[in-house]
Coordinates of C-alpha atoms in Angstrom, one line a residue:
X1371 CA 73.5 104.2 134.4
X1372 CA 72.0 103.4 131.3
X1373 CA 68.4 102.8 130.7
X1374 CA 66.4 101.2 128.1
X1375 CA 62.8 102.3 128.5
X1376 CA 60.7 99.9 126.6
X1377 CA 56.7 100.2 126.0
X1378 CA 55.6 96.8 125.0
X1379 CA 52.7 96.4 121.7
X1380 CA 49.8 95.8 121.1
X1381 CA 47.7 93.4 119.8
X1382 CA 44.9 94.2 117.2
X1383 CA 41.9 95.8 119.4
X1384 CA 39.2 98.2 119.1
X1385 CA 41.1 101.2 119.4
X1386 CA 44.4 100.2 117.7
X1387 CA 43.3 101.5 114.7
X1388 CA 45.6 99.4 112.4
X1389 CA 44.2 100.5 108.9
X1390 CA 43.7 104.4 109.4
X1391 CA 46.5 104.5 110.8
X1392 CA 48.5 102.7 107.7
X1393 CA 46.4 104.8 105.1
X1394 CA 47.3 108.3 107.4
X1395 CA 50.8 107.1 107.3
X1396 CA 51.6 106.8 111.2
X1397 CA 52.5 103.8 113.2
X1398 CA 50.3 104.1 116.0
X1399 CA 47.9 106.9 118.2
X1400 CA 49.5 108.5 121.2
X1401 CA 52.6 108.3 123.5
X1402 CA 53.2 106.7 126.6
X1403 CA 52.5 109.3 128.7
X1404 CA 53.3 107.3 131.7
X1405 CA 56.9 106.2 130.8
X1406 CA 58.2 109.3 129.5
X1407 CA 57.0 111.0 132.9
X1408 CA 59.1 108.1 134.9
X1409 CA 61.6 109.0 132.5
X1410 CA 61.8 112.7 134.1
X1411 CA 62.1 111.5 137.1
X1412 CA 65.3 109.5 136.5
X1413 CA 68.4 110.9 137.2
X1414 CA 69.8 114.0 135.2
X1415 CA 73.5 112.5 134.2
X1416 CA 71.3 109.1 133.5
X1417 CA 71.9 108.0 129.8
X1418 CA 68.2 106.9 128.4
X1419 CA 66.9 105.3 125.4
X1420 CA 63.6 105.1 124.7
X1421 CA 61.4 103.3 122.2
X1422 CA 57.7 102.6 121.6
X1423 CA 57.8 99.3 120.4
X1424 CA 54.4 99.9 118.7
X1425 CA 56.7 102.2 116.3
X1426 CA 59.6 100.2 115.9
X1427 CA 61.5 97.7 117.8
X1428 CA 64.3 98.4 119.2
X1429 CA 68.1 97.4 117.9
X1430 CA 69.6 94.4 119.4
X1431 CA 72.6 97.1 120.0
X1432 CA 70.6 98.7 122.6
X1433 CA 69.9 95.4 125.1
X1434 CA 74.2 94.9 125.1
X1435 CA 73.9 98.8 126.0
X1436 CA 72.2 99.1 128.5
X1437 CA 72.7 98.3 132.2
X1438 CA 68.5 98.1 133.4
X1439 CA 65.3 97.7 131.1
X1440 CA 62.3 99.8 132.5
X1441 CA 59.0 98.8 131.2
X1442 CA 55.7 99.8 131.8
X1443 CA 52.5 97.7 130.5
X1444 CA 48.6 97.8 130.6
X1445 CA 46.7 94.6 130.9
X1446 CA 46.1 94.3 127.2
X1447 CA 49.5 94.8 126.5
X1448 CA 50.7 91.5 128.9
X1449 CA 52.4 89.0 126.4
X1450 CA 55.0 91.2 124.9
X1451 CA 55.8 92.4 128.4
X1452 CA 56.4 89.1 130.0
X1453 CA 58.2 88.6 126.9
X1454 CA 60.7 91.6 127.6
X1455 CA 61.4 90.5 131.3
X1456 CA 62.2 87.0 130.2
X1457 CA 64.5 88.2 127.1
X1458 CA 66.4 91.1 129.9
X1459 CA 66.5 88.0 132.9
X1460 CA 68.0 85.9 130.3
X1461 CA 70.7 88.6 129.1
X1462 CA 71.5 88.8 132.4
X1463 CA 70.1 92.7 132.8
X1464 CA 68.0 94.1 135.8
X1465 CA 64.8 94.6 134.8
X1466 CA 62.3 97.4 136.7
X1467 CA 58.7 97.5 135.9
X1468 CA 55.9 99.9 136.6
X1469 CA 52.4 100.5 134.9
X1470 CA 49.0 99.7 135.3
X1471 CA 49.2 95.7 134.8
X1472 CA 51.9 95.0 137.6
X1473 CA 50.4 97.2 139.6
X1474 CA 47.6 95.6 139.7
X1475 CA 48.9 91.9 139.6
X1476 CA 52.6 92.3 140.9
X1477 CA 52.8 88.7 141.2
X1478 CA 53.0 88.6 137.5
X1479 CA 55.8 90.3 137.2
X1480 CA 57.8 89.0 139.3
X1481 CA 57.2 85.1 138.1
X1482 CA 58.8 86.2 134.6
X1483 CA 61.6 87.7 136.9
X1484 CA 61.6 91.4 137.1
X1485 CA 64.0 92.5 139.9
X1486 CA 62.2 96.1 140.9
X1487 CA 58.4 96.6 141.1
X1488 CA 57.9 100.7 140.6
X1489 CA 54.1 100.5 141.5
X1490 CA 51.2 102.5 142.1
X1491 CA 52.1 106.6 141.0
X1492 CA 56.1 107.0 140.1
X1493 CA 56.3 110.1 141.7
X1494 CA 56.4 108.9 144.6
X1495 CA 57.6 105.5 144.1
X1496 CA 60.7 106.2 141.6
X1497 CA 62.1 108.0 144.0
X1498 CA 62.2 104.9 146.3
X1499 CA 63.9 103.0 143.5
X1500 CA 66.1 105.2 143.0
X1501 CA 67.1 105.1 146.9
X1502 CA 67.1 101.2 146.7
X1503 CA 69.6 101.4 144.0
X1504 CA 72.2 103.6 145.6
X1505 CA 71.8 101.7 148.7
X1506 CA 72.5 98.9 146.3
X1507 CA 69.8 96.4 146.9
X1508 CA 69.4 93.9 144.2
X1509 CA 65.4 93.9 144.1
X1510 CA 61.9 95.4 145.3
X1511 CA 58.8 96.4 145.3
X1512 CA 58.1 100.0 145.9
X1513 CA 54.5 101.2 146.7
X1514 CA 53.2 104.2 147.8
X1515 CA 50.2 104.3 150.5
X1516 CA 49.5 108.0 149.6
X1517 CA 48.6 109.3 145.8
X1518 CA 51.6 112.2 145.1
X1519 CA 50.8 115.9 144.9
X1520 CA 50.3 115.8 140.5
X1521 CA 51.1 120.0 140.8
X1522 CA 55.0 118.3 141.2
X1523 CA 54.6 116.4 138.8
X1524 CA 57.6 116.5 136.1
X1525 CA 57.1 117.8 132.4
X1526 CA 57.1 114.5 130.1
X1527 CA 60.0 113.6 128.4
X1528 CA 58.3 114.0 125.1
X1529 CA 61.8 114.9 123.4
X1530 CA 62.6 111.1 123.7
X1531 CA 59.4 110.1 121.0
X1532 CA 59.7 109.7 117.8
X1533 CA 56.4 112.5 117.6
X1534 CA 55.7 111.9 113.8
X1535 CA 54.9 108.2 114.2
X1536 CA 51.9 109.0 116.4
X1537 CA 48.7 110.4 115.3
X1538 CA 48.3 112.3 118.2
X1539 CA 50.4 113.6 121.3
X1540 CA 49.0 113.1 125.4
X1541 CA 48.8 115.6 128.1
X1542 CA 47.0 114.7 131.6
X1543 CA 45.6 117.0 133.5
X1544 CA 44.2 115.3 136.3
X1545 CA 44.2 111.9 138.1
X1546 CA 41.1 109.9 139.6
X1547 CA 37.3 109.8 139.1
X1548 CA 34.9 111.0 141.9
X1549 CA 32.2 108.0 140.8
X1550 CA 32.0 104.5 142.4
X1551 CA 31.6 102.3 139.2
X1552 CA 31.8 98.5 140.5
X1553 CA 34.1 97.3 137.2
X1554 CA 36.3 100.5 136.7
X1555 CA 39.8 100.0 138.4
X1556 CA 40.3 103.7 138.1
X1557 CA 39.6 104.1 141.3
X1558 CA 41.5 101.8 143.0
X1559 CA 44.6 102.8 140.8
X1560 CA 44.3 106.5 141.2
X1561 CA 41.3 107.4 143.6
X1562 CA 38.0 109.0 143.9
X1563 CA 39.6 112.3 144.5
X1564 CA 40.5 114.0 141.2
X1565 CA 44.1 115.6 141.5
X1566 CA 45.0 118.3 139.3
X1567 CA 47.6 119.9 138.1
X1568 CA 48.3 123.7 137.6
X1569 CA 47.3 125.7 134.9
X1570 CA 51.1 126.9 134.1
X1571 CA 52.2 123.1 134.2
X1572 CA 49.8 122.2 131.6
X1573 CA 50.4 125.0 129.5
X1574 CA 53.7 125.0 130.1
X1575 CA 53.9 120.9 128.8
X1576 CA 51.6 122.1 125.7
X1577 CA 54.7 124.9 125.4
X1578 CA 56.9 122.0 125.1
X1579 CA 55.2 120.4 122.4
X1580 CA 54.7 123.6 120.9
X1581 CA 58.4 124.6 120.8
X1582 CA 59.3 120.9 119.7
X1583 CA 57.1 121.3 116.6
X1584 CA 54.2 119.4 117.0
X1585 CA 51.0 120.6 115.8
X1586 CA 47.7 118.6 115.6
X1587 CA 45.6 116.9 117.6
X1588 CA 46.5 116.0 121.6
X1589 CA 44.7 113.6 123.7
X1590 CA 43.7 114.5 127.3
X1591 CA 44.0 111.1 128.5
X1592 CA 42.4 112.4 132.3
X1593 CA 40.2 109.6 133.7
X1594 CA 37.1 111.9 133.6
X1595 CA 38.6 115.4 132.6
X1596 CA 35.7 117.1 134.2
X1597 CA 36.2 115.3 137.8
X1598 CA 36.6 118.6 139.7
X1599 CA 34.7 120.8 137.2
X1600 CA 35.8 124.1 139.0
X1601 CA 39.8 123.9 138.6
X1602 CA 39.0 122.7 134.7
X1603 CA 37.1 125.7 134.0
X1604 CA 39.8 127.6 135.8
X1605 CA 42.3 125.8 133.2
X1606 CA 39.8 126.3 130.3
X1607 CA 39.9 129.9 131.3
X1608 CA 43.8 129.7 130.6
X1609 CA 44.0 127.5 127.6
X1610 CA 41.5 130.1 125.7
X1611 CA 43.8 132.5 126.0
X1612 CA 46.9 130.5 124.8
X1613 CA 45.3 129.2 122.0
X1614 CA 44.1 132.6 120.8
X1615 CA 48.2 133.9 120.7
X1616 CA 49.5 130.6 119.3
X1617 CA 46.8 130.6 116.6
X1618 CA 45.1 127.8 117.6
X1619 CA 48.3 124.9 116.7
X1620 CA 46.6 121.9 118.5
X1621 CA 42.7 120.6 119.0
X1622 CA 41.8 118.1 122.3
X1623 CA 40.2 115.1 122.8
X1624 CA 39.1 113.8 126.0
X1625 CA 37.4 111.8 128.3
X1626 CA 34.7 113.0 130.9
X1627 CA 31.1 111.5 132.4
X1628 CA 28.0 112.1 131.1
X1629 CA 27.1 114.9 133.3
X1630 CA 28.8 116.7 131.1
X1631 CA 25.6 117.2 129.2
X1632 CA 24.4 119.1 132.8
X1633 CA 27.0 121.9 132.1
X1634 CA 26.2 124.2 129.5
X1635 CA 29.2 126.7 130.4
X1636 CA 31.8 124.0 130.3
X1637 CA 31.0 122.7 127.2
X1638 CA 31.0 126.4 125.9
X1639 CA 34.3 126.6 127.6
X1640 CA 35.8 123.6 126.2
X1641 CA 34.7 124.5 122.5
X1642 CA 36.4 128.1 123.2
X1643 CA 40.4 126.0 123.7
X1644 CA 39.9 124.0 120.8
X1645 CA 38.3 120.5 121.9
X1646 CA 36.6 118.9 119.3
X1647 CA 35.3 115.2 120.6
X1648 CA 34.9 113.5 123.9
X1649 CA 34.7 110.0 125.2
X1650 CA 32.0 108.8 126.9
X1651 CA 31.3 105.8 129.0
X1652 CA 27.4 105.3 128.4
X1653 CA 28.1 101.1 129.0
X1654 CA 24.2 100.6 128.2
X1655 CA 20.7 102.2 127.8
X1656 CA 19.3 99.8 130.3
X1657 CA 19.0 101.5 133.3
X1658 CA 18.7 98.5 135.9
X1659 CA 22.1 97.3 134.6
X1660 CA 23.6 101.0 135.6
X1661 CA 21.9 101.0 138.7
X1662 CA 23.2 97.4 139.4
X1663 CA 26.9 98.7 138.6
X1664 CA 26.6 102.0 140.6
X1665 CA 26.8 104.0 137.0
X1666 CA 24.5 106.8 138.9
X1667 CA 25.6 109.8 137.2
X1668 CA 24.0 107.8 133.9
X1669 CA 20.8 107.8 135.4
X1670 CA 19.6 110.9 135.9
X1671 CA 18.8 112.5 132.5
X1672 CA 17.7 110.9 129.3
X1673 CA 21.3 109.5 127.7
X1674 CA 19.9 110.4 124.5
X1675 CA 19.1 113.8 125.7
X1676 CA 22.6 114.0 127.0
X1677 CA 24.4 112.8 124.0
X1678 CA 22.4 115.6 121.9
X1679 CA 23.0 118.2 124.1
X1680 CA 26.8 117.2 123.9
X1681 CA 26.6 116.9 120.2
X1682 CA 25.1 120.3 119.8
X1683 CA 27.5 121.6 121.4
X1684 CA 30.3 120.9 118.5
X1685 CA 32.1 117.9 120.1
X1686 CA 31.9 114.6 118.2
X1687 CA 30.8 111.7 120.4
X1688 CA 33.0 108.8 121.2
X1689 CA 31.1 105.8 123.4
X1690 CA 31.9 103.0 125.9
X1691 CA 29.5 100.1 125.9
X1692 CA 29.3 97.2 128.0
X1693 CA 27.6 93.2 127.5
X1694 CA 27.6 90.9 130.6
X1695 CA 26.4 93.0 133.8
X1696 CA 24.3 90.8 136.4
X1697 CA 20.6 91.1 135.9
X1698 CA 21.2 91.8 132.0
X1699 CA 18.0 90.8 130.1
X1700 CA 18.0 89.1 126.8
X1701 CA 18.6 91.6 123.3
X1702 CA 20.7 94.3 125.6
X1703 CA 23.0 94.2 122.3
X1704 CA 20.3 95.0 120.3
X1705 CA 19.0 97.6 122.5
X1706 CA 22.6 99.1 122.7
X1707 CA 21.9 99.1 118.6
X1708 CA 18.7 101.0 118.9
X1709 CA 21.0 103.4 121.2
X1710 CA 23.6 103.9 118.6
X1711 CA 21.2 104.4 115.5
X1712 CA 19.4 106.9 117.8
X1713 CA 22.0 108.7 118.8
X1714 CA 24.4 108.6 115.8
X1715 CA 27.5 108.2 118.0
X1716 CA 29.9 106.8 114.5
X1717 CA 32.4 104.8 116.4
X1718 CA 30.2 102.6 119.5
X1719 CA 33.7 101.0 121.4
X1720 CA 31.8 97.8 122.3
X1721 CA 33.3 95.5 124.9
X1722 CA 32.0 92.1 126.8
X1723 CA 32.6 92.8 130.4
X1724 CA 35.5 91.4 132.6
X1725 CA 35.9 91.7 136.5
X1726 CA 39.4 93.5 136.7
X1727 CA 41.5 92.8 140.2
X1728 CA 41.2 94.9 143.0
X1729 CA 37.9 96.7 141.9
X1730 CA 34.6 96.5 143.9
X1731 CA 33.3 93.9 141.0
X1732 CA 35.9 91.5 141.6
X1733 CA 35.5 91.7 145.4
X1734 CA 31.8 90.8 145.0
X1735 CA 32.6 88.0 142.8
X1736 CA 35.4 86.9 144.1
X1737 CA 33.0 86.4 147.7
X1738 CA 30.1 84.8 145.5
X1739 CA 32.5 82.3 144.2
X1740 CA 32.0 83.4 140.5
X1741 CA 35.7 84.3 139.4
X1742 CA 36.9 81.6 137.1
X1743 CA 40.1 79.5 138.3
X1744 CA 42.6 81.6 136.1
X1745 CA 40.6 84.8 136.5
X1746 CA 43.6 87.2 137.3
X1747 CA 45.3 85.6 134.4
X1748 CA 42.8 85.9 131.8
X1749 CA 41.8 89.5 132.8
X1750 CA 41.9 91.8 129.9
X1751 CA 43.0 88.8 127.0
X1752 CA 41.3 89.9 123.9
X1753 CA 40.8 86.3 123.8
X1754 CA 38.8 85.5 126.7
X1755 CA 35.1 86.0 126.6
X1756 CA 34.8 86.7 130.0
X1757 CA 37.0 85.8 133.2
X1758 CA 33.7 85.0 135.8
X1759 CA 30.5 83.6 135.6
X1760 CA 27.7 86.0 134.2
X1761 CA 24.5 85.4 135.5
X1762 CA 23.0 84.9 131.9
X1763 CA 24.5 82.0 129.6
X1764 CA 28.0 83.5 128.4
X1765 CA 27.6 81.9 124.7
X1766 CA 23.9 84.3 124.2
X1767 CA 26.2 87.2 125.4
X1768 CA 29.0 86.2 123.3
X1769 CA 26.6 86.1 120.0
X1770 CA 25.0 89.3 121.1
X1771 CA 28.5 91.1 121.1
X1772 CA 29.5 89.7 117.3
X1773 CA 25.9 90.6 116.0
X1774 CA 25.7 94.1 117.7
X1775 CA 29.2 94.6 116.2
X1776 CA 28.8 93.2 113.2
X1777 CA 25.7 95.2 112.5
X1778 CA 26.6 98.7 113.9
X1779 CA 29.8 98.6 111.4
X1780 CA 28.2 97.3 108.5
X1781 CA 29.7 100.1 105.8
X1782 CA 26.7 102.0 104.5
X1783 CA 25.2 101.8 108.6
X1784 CA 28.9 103.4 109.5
X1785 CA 28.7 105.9 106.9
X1786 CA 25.2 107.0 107.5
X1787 CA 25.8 107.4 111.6
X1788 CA 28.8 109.7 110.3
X1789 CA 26.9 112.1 108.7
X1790 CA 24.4 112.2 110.9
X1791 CA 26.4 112.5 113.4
X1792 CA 28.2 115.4 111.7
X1793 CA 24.6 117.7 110.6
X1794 CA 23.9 117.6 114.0
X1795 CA 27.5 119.8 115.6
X1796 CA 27.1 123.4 116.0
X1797 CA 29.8 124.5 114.0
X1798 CA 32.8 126.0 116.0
X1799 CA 34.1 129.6 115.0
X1800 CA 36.8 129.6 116.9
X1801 CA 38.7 127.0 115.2
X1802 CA 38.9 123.6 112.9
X1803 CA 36.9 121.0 114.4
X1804 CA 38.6 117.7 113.0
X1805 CA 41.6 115.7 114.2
X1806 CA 44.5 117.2 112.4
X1807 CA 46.9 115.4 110.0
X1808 CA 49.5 117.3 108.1
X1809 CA 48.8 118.2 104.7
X1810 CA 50.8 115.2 102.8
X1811 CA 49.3 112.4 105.0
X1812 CA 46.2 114.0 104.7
X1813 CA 46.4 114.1 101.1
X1814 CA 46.8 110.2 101.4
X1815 CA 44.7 109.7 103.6
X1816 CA 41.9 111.2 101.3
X1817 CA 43.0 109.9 98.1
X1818 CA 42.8 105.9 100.0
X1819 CA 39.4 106.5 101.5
X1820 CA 38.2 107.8 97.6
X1821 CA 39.3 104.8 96.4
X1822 CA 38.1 102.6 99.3
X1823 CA 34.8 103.7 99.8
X1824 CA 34.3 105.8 96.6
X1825 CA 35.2 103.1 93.7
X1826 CA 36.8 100.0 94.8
X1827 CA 33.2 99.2 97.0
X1828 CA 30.2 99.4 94.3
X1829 CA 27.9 99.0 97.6
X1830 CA 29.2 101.9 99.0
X1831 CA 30.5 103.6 95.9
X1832 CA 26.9 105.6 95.6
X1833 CA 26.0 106.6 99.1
X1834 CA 29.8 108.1 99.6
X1835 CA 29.7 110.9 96.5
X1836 CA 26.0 111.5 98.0
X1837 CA 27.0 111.9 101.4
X1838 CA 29.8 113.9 100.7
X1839 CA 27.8 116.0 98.7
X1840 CA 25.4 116.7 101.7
X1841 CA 28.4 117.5 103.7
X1842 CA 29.9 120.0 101.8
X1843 CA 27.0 122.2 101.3
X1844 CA 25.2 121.9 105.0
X1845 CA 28.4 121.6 106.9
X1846 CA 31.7 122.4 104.7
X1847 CA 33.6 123.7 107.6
X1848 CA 33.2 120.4 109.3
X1849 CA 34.2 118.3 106.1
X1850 CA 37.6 117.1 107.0
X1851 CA 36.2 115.8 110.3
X1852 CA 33.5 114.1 108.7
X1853 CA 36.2 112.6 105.9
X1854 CA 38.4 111.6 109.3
X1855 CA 35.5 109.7 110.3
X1856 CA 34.7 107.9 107.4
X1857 CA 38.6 106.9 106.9
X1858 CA 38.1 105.3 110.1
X1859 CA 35.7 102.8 109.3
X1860 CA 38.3 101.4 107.2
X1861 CA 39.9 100.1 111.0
X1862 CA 36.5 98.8 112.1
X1863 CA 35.3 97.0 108.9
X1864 CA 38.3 94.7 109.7
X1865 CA 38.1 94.5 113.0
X1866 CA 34.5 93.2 113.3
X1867 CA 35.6 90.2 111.1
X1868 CA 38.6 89.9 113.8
X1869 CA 36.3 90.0 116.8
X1870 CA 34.1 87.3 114.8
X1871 CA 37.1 84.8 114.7
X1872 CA 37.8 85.7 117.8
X1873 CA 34.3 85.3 119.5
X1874 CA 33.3 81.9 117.2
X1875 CA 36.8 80.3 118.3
X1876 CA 35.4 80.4 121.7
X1877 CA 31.7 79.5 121.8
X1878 CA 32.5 76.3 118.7
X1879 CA 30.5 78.2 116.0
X1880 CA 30.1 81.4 113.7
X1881 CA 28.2 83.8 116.0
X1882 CA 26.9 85.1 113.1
X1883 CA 25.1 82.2 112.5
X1884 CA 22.3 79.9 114.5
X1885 CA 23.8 78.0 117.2
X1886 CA 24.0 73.8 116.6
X1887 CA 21.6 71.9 117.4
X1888 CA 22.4 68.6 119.5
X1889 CA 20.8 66.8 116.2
X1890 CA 23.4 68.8 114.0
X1891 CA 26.4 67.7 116.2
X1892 CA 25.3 64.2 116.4
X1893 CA 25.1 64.5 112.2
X1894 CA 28.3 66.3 112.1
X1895 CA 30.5 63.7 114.0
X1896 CA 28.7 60.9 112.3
X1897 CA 30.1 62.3 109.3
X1898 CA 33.6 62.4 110.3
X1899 CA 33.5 58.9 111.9
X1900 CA 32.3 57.8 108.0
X1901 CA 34.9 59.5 106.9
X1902 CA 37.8 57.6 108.5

């Protein structure tokens, strides 16, 4: 058999990082972890092809190749998948699809024509496929009713990637969340149980990067990495070790719940293997809204408290946040603001909230009759403002979203959050705390950002030598992080003006700007009819 495995793009988003990732001289920021595990569960004698269509698109040669396209797709990454079915159906190849989107809307899928349905967790459910095909059935949809055993889970095909195109490489460790927040789907894809994987298989899957070469940065892309906290510091316990002989070749980055803050020893731990920032879904200071979207764990310490403790600790702080939960007061953008100033988290992932299927929000909704008509089909579209009816006006959240945005990324407020953020990290001695880039990109990468933010901008010009300045003689072992950092910004400038267009197309008007008046319209149209 042979198999094209395709992963579909992109569009521009938050965390696409289009400009950094130019200026660093990569293509896009991790692997497929998904795919490339299906891909190890495919037959041995099977002849695969893989390509990350984020890198590069594939050749034309490889569709007249191959006998069945796999693909696998997220919600956001919807129109280039539906495009892939429809270009497969009408080459007259079978076409199988798994991932996160069809699993959660098969229906999708199958309208554009995809033949096999590989949903839910593929170790259970490639398997089927594969059964399906040697009993040579010409469709269908294979679920599983059970989540798999991860300890059997395969080593990624990570030999099939094209490793220096990405900025970083993906290991999981675990699967599920224990928490029972009403918008995350997490749960209904994967579970409340966290299911880990042993310690050899993890570091025997860091082995395999090792021996292929890569050093750098690696994502652990667990739903909340410290889910079952003892078997993670049984792994940490591990890792330390294997770092130490290997000379420390790779840092982490992670995801995990704010409780993390409660666990002193974990967060030693975890600066110990090498992890130098962590992910965290605040969603918003306002704690009725958390309380309203079961987001318990945030309420039981101070979040500020929390994210300096964390901080402290030597991890840089990524954030969630989250406009449009029921019962949201008026200014909950500006309050996240006051958060983020507070706090100094650099790079506040802002979002306007959408009811994804099969989660406890859309259940509620869907009962109270708030899901709009094309709700399922709208669901994570970057441009959609939201897919139900908010129980505040949806044009005051849609302003909130571009001011809050707009504000927090404003250059010299970036830059100053940056260096805040970085006086504040204990210093590891273990090892380099700072997403790694090999020395020639890295020398780019500088040498853009000095001329971005360090001539080309006479704003910013000033404040940049200054800061840097700072940096090198209060922190200098933390300067390349706090260069990666400002780098960054170059991503979000852009992408605030992006999220502008994108917002202001919707409501009729520059968020930005005061809304029209009815006496403003009126004037505005009397001026066009004059016109003709």
């Amino acid at each position: 058999m042979n198999a094209l495995l395709l992963y579909p793009q992109f569009p521009k988003t938050f965390w696409s990082f289009d400009r950094f990732l130019a200026m660093a001289g990569v293509k896009t920021f991790i692997p497929p972890l998904g795919i490339l595990t299906v891909a190890a569960l495919l037959p041995a004698d099977w002849n695969l092809r893989f390509m990350d269509r984020n890198v590069a698109e594939e050749p034309e040669a490889d569709w007249h190749w191959c006998d069945l396209m796999i693909v696998s797709a997220m919600m956001v990454q919807r129109e280039d998948f539906h495009q892939l079915i429809r270009k497969a159906v009408g080459m007259g190849k079978k076409v199988a699809v798994g991932g996160p989107y069809p699993t959660s809307l098969p229906e999708h899928a199958l309208q554009s024509g995809a033949h096999y349905l590989i949903l839910d967790e593929g170790e259970i459910t490639v398997p089927a496929f594969l059964a399906a095909l040697e009993r040579g059935e010409p469709c269908g949809v294979f679920r599983a009713t059970e989540k798999p055993d991860v300890s059997l889970s395969p080593v990624p095909r990570y030999d099939l990637l094209q490793r220096d195109a990405y900025l970083m490489m993906a290991v999981q460790f675990s699967r599920g969340c224990p928490f029972n927040c009403e918008f995350c789907d997490i749960i209904s894809l994967y579970g409340r149980k966290p299911r880990t994987k042993e310690n050899h298989q993890i570091l025997g899957e860091l082995q395999t990067l090792y021996d292929l070469g890569w050093r750098g940065s690696i994502f652990m892309v667990d739903d909340n990495f410290i889910g079952n906290q003892a078997n993670v510091k049984r792994l940490l316990r591990d890792l330390i070790p294997w770092m130490r002989e290997h000379r420390y070749p790779f840092n982490f980055l992670t995801e995990a719940s704010v409780n993390l803050a409660e666990q002193p020893e974990l967060l030693d731990l975890m600066a110990q293997a090498g992890f130098f920032g962590v992910f965290l879904g605040i969603e918003t200071p306002d704690q009725d809204s958390l309380e309203v979207t079961r987001k318990q764990q945030n309420t039981r310490h101070p979040l500020t408290e929390a994210c300096r403790k964390i901080n402290a600790a030597g991890l840089v702080i990524y954030a969630g946040f989250i406009l449009g939960f029921d019962g949201e007061r008026s200014g909950a953008g500006q309050r996240i603001e006051a958060f983020v100033a507070e706090t100094a988290i650099p790079q506040p992932m802002l979002g306007i909230l959408q009811a994804p299927p099969n989660t406890a929000l859309w259940t509620r909704l869907e009962q109270e009759g708030r899901l709009l008509p094309d709700a399922d089909g709208c669901c994570g579209d970057q441009n959609t403002l939201m897919n139900f009816v908010p129980s505040r006006p949806p044009q005051d959240i849609g302003r909130e979203y571009v001011q809050a945005l707009w504000r927090m990324y404003e250059p010299a407020t970036y830059l100053e959050r940056c260096l805040r953020h970085c006086l504040a990290i204990t210093p590891n001695p273990h090892c380099a705390q700072q997403m790694h880039i090999p020395p020639a990109r890295a020398m780019r990468l500088l040498t853009l950002l000095i001329w971005h933010q360090g001539m080309r901008r006479a704003s910013l010009r000033g404040q940049f030598w200054t800061q840097l300045w700072q940096m090198a003689r209060q922190q200098p072992r933390l300067l390349g992080l706090y260069l990666g950092l400002c780098a960054a910004g170059e991503h979000f400038f852009e992408y605030r003006q992006l999220a502008r267009e994108r917002i202001g197309g919707q409501l009729g008007h520059d968020p930005l700007l005061p809304p029209p008046t009815v006496a403003t319209v009126s004037l505005r149209q009397a001026a066009l009819v004059a016109a003709e």
